Amino acid sequence: MLDGGTAGQATTATRTQGRGARIVLTAPLTETIDHAGYFIQMSMASLPMWLEGILNKKYPRWREVEYNTDGSARYMPAGVRVLEASLLRHYPAEDIACCYPADLEKFIGPDTRIVAVSTHNPLGVTFAAGVYTSIFGSSKMPINSHYSRDLFAKVKGSPYRENFKVIVGGSGGWQIIQTDTYEELSVDCVVEGRSESVDTLALFRKAIEGEELPRRVEVKHPMDREGILFPDTRTTFGVVEMTTGCGRRCKFCVPDLNPQIDLPKDKIMDAVRANVRNGNKQISLATEDMFIWGQVHTDTPFYFPNREALVDLYSDIVNTPGVEQHVLSHSTIAPAVVDTIPDLPSSAQPEPEPVASRGPADARP
Ligand code: B12
Ligand code: SF4
């Protein structure tokens, strides 16, 4: 069903009986849309609001989203989905609702205690976004920022605002901290770090009990593969995590502060199938550098990719029935170049290592 079907609205009312879900999860529309590939979201991050007409003309249906039968969102950014999976370990499913910003008033009610917002780039002050927007003229409001502010305004204007706490997380949370826009956006607390953390769950417990929250909380990142959760629902663009961390240690880089972990193939494949089951034709493995997968915590240097393991993983994904596109995320060039050199001097070759110490799906001789 596309764009706010009425059947969905009716069942929503039954589900929450007009009292709202205890925990409502959402994200800006322009970070959630699953339309026209990565390019549209990247444009929305970087084009000023006054150029929105160009995208409206090229993609007249970009605002159309799909619904579950209970009126909740069919897809959400991966960060929301992992948060949802994390909360489901402690709260019953009927307490949690993921919805698009336009439907917030259907899911927020007198029983709502938390509205959790996940955001990638709410104020458009990250690299590239702010720079490109200002090239286009005096308006510095990127399209994505306009829609993020619109979401926060809806939450702020809720007649039940006194009853619930607003918790923000995701890779763009720092923008609210650094611009001190808590009051303006009506945000109680910004969480920096992953939702799987016990600290995040402790914070949610506090919020449900109506306790005061700190403005900013830094939570610990899981240290091993078992600590990372995989949702079995649909994510925007079929984003499935492949690695965390990078390991190159650029001093300014936030993702690199995370431990370097490559995630197990069987869990990646389960998440791919969950996306397909829920109607996605597109998958994208999220990573800081796809070439480190299959060789993390081995003696192999960064720039020697585990080619066989990578080909095995990507082949299985693109050959999964229902997957029509795979969008590549981040990578570095050096490993691809190294992999094309037939006879490296022996000093540049990594020492062979025992197969048992290697990463997942190792097929390298
Ligand atoms: C896939 C991806 C994209 C995709 C898809 C995005 C989407 N909407 O799904 C595309 C290509 C469209 C994209 C676009 C952009 N991206 Co991007 N993207 C990524 C990438 C590779 C993965 C994101 C992801 O889904 N990760 C997996 C999920 C599970 O992680 P997560 O969202 O961080 O969620 C975890 C925590 O943050 C937390 N959490 C998340 N939400 C919440 C909410 C609450 C309440 C709580 C408590 C916790 C919590 O818990 C989750 C895990 O448990 C990251 C790098 C990375 N490794 O994160 C860059 C990254 C997030 N992107 C980045 C940038 C700069 C951009 C762009 C601005 C680039 C541009 N100029 O065009 C745009 C912005 C788009 C927009 N709409 O404005 C930067 C972020 C910089 C920043 N915010 O300061 C990153 C970190 C890349 C980098 N290394 O620089 N991106
Ligand atoms: S992700 Fe990029 S910026 Fe960050 S440490 Fe790795 S190479 Fe450096």
Short mmCIF file of C-alpha atoms in Angstrom, two decimals, residues 22 30-31 36 58 68 80 90 101 109 111 124 146 150 185 203 213 247 254 285 315-316 326 337 340 352:
data_model
loop_
_atom_site.label_atom_id
_atom_site.label_comp_id
_atom_site.label_asym_id
_atom_site.label_seq_id
_atom_site.Cartn_x
_atom_site.Cartn_y
_atom_site.Cartn_z
CA ARG A 22 4.76 3.54 24.78
CA THR A 30 14.32 12.43 3.63
CA GLU A 31 16.54 9.94 5.48
CA ALA A 36 15.68 6.26 -6.73
CA LYS A 58 12.69 14.49 -11.65
CA ASN A 68 2.53 -2.24 7.11
CA VAL A 80 16.08 2.70 13.68
CA HIS A 90 13.32 -5.92 26.79
CA PRO A 101 7.00 11.57 10.62
CA GLY A 109 -0.83 9.47 22.67
CA ASP A 111 0.59 6.54 27.07
CA GLY A 124 23.16 19.72 7.44
CA HIS A 146 14.20 21.24 6.43
CA ASP A 150 9.76 19.53 10.34
CA LEU A 185 14.18 21.17 18.54
CA LEU A 203 18.51 5.34 29.61
CA LEU A 213 17.69 12.56 31.53
CA GLY A 247 41.32 0.82 11.65
CA VAL A 254 34.14 9.24 14.47
CA LEU A 285 26.27 -3.56 2.80
CA SER A 315 27.84 -13.39 -5.12
CA ASP A 316 25.53 -14.95 -2.58
CA HIS A 326 23.26 -4.05 -4.88
CA VAL A 337 44.94 -1.85 -6.91
CA THR A 340 45.51 -6.50 -9.57
CA PRO A 352 50.45 -16.86 5.10
#
